[in-house]
Coordinates of C-alpha atoms in Angstrom, one line a residue:
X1 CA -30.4 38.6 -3.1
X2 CA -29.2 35.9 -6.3
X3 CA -30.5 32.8 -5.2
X4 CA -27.7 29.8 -5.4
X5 CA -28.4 27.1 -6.5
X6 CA -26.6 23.9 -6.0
X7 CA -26.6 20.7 -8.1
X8 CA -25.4 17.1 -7.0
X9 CA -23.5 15.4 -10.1
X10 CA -21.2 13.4 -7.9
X11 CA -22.0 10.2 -9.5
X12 CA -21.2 11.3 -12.8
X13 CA -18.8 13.7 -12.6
X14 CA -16.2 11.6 -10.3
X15 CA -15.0 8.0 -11.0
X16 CA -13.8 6.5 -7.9
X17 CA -10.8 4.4 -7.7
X18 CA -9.8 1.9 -4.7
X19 CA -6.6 2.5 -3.5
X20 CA -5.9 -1.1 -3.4
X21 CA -5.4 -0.6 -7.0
X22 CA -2.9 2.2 -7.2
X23 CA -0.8 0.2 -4.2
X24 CA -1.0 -3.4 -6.1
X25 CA -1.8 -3.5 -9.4
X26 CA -1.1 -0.2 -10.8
X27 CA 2.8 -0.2 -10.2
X28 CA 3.0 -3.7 -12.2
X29 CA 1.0 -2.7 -14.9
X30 CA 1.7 -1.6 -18.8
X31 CA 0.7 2.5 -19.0
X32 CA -1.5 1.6 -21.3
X33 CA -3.0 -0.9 -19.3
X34 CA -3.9 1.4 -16.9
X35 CA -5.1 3.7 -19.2
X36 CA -7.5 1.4 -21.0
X37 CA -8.8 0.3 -17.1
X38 CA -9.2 3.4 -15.9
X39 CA -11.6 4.3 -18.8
X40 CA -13.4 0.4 -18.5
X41 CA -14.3 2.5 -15.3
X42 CA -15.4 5.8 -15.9
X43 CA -17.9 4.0 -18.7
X44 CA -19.2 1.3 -16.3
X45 CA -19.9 4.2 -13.6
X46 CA -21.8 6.0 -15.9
X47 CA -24.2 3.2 -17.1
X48 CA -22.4 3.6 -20.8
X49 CA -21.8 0.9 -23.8
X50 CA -18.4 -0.2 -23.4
X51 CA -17.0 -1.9 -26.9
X52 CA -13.9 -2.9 -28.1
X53 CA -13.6 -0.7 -30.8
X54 CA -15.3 2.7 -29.0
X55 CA -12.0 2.0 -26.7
X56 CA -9.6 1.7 -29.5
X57 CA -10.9 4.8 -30.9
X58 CA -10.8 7.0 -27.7
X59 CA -7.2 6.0 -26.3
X60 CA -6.1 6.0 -30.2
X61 CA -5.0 2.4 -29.8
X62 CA -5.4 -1.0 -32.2
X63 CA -8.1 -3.6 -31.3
X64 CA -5.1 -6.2 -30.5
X65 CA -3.7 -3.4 -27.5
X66 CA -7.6 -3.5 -26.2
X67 CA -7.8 -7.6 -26.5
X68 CA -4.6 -7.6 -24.8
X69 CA -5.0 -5.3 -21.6
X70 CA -8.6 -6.9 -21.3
X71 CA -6.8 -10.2 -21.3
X72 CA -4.6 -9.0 -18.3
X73 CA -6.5 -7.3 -16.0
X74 CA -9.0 -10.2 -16.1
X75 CA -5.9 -12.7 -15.1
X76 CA -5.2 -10.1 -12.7
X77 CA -8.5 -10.7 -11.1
X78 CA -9.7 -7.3 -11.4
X79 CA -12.5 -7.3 -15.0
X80 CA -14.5 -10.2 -15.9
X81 CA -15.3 -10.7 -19.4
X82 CA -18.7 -12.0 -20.5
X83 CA -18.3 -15.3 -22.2
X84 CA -19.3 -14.1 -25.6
X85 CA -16.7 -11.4 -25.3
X86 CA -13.1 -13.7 -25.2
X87 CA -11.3 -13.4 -28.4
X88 CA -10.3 -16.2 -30.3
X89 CA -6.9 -17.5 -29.7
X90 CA -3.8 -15.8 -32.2
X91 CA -3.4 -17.9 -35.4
X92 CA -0.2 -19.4 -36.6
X93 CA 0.2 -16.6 -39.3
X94 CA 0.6 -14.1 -36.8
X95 CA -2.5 -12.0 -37.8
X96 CA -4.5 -9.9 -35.0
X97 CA -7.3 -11.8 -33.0
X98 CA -10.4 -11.5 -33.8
X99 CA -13.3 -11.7 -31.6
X100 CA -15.1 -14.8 -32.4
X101 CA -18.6 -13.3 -33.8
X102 CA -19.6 -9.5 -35.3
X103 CA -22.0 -9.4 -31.9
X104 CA -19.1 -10.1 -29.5
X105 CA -17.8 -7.3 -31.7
X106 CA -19.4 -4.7 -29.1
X107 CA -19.4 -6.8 -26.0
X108 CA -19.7 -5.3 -22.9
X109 CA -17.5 -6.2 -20.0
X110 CA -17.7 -5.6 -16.1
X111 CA -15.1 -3.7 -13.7
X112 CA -15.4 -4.9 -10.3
X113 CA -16.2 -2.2 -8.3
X114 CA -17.5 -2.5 -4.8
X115 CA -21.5 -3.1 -5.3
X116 CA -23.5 -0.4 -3.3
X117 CA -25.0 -0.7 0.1
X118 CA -28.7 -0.6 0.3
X119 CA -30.6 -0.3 3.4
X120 CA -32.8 -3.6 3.0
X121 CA -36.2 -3.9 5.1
X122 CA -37.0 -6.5 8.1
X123 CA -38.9 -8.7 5.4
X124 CA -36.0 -8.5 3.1
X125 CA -33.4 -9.1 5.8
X126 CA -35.5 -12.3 7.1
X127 CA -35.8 -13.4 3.7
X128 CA -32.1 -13.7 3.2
X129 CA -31.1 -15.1 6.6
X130 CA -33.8 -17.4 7.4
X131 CA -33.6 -21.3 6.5
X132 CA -30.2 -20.1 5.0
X133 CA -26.3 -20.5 6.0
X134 CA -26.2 -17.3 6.6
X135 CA -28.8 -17.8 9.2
X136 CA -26.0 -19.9 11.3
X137 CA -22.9 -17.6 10.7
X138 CA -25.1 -14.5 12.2
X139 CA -25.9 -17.0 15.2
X140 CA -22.0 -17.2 15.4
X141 CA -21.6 -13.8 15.1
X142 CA -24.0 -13.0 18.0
X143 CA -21.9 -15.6 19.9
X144 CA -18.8 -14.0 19.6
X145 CA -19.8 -10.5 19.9
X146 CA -21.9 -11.8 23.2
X147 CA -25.3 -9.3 22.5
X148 CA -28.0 -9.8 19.7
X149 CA -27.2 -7.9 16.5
X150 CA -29.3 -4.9 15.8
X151 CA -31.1 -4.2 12.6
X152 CA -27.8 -2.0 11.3
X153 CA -25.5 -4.7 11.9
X154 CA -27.4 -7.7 10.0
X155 CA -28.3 -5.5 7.2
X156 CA -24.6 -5.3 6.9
X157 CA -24.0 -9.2 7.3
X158 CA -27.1 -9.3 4.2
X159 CA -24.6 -6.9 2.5
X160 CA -21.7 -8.9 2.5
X161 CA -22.7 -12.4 2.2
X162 CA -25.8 -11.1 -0.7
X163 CA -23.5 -7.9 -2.7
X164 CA -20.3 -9.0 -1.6
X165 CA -20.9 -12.7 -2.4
X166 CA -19.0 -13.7 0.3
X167 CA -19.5 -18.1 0.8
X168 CA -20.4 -19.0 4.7
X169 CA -16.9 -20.4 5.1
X170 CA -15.6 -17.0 3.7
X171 CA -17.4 -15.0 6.3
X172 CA -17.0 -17.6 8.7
X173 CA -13.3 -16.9 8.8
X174 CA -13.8 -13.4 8.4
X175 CA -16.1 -12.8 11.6
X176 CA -13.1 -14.9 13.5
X177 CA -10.1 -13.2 12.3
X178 CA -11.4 -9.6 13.2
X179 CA -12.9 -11.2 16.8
X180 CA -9.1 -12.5 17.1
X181 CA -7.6 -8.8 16.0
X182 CA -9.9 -7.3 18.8
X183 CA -11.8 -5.9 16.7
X184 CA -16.0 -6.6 17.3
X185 CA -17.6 -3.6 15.5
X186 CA -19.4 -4.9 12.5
X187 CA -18.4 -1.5 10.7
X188 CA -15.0 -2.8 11.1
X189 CA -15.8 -6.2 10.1
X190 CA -17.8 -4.7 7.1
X191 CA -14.7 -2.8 6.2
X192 CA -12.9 -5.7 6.1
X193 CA -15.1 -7.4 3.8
X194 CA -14.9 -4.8 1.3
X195 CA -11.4 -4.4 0.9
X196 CA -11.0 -8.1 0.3
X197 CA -13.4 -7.8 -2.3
X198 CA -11.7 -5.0 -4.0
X199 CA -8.7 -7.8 -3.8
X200 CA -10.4 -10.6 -4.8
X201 CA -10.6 -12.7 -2.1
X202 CA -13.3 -14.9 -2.8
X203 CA -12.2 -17.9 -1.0
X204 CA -10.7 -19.2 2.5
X205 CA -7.1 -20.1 1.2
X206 CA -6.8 -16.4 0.0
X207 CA -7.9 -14.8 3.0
X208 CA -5.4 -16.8 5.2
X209 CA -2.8 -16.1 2.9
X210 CA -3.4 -12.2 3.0
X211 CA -3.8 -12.6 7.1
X212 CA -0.7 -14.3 7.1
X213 CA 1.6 -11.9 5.2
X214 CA -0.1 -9.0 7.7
X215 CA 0.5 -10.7 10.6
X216 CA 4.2 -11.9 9.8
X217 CA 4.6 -8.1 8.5
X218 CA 2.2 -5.7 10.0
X219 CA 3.1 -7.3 13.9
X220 CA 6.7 -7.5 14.0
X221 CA 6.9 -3.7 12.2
X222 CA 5.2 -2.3 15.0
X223 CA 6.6 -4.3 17.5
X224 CA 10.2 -3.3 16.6
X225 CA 8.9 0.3 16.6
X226 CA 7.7 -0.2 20.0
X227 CA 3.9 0.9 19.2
X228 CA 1.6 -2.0 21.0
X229 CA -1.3 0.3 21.6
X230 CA -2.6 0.4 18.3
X231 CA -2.9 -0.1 14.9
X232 CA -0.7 1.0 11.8
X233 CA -2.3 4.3 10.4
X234 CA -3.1 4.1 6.6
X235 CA 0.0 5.7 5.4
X236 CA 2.3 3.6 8.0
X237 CA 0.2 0.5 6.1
X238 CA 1.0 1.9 2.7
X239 CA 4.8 2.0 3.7
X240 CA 4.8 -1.8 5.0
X241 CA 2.7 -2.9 1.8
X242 CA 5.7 -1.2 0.1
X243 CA 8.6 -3.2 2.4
X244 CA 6.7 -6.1 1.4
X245 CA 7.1 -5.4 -2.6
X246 CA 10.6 -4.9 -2.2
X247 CA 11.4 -8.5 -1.2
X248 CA 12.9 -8.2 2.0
X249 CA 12.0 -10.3 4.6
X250 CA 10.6 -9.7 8.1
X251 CA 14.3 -10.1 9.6
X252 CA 15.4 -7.4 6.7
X253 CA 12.7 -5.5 7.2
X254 CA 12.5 -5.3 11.2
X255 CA 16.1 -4.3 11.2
X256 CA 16.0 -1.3 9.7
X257 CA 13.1 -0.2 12.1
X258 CA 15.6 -1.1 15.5
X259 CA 18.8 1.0 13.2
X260 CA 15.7 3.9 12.7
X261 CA 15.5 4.1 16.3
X262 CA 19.0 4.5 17.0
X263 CA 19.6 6.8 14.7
X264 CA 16.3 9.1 15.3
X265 CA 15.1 7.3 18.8
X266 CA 11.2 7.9 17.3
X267 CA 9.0 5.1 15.1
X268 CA 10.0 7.0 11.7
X269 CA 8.4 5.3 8.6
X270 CA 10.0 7.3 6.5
X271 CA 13.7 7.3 7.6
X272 CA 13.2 2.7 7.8
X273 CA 12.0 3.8 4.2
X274 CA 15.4 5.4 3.3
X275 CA 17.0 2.8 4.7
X276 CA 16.1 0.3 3.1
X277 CA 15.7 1.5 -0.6
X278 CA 19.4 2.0 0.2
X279 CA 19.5 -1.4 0.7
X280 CA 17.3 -2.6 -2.2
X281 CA 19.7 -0.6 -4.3
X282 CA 22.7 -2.0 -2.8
X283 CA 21.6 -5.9 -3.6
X284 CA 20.8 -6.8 -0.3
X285 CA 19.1 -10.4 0.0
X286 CA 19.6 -11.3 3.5
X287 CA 21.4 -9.8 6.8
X288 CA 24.7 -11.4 5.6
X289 CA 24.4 -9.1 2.7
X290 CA 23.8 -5.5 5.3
X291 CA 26.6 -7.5 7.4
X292 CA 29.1 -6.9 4.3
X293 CA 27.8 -3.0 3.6
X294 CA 28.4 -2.8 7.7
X295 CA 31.9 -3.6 6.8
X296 CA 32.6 -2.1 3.8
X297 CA 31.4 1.2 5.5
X298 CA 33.6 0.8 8.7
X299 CA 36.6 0.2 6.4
X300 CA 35.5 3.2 4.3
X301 CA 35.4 5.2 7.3
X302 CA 38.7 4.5 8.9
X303 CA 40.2 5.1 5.7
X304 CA 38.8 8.8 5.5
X305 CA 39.6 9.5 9.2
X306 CA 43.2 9.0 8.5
X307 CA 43.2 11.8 5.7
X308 CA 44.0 15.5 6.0
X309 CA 41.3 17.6 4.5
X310 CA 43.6 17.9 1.2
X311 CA 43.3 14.4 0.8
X312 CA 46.9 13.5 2.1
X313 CA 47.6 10.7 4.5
X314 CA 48.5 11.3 7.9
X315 CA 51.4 8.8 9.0
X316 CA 50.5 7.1 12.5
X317 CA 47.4 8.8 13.4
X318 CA 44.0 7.2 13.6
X319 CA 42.0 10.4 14.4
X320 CA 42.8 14.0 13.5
X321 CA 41.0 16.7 15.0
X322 CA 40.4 20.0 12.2
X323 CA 40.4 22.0 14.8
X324 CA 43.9 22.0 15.3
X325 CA 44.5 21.7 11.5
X326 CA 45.8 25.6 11.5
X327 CA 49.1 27.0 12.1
X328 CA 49.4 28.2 15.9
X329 CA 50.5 31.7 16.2
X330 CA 52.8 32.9 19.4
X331 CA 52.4 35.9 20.9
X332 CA 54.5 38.7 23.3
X333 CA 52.4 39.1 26.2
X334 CA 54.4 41.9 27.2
X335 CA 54.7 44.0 24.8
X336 CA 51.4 44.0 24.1
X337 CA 50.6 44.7 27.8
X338 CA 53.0 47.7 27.5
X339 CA 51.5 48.9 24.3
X340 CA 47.9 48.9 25.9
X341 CA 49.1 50.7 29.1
X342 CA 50.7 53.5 26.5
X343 CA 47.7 54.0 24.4
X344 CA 45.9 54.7 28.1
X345 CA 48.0 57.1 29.1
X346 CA 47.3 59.0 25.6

């Protein structure tokens, strides 16, 4: 028999990509933006130079469309620049910038992806919780989960507060806001952690005002849907996330969940989806605004029920049926009786 054999080149064949960035940042962004990203990457994954120029080159793009994505995706939050690597500012002649030595010429720049998990031994683990602040926060931890943590779960607390570079208050607030969700698995709480990092919440302000657009969102949206035993699945998250990009409001958007189940009497993201682009095409701002369609469409309606199916008005009636819009035929019973009683006797 052929022997098969198999080869592992996951980590350089496949560049992974947080979906965080295709729901939030992606959708906002130039094309070529996201091209120029996307291969910022693929080079960082694979341990390769990544210069100015090299990028120009590949994407068949000037220096100034490099300097000026760069520019953006580090206000975005999303790629650091070295210090040696910020081009000079545009001068008054209008001329491209130039980066401010020949070194900075090919300097490398960073992509923030989510730093790998290693499993760190007791004498590592001690060495980055004792005498530290971290030392207290696992303390709290232990408190709120009510046990001791195992070996696992404070290699994960090492993982976020020494990878993630989470502050004490940061993880402070984290530990409480998932012990407040019901959630006490430090998986979950780990999960967490990640995905504000791929978000760059770095600080307490942030984190409350992510937690505060889910709750005032997230809550209400299942709520109105009636679903209280759990929570929202990933693509019920990714349709909320996209309610929230719209601009409605909770009132808005919680109002087209109640008219979902009246029309389809189950939790249907997709039809509350419908709904509501119809709105967002429609200019709606506020529930005044679906008041006025609610009108509008009544009128429309009464209108068209008062209309033969040519199209011509029907003088004094409100409702016409179409099943009666046919000419009625009248028939003689009896000679059709006397007819069939003939054709028996044939």
């Amino acid at each position: 028999m052929d022997k098969i054999t198999l080869t592992n080149n996951l980590q350089h064949n496949v560049t992974i990509l947080p979906n965080d960035f295709i729901d939030h940042y992606m959708r906002k962004a130039d094309g070529e933006y996201v091209k120029i990203y996307l291969l910022i990457l693929r080079l960082s994954g694979s341990d390769l130079p990544i210069r100015i120029d090299e990028l120009a080159d590949t994407l068949e793009l000037t220096r100034k469309d490099i300097l000026r994505a760069l520019n953006y995706w580090e206000k975005a939050g999303l790629l650091k620049l070295n210090d040696d690597s910020h081009p000079a500012e545009e001068n008054t002649a209008g001329t491209s910038p130039e980066v401010g030595n020949s070194e900075a010429a090919g300097a490398s720049f960073t992509a923030l992806t989510v730093p790998k998990k290693t499993n760190r031994s007791a004498v590592e683990m001690e060495k980055s919780i004792k005498n530290t602040d971290l030392e207290q926060t696992v303390y709290m931890a232990e408190t709120y989960l009510g046990r001791p943590l195992s070996a696992s779960e404070l290699n994960s607390f090492c993982y976020i507060n020494d990878d993630l570079h989470f502050s004490s208050d940061l993880l402070e607030y984290l530990i409480e806001y998932c012990i407040t969700r019901g959630k006490k698995s430090v998986r979950y709480i780990e999960s967490v952690a990640i995905n504000w990092f791929q978000m760059g919440i770095d600080t307490v302000k942030k984190a409350k005002e992510q937690t505060t657009l889910y709750t005032q969102n997230v809550f209400p949206v299942m709520k109105a849907f009636g679903i209280a035993n759990r929570n929202p699945g990933p693509a019920e998250l990714d349709y909320i996330r996209k309610w929230n990009s719209l601009g409605f409001e909770t009132d808005i958007i919680v109002e087209a969940c109640n008219r979902t189940l009246l029309a389809t009497h189950q939790a249907s993201f997709p039809y509350a989806n419908r709904i509501l682009e119809d709105w967002k095409k429609s200019g709606v701002r506020n529930t005044a605004d679906i008041q006025s369609l609610d009108k509008n469409f009544h009128a429309t309606s009464q209108v068209a029920g008062q209309t033969k199916p040519t199209g011509q008005p029907v003088a004094g009636k409100t409702n016409s049926n179409s099943f009666h819009n046919f000419e009625q035929r009248s028939y003689n019973y009896d000679d059709l009786e006397s007819r069939l009683l003939d054709k028996n006797r044939r």
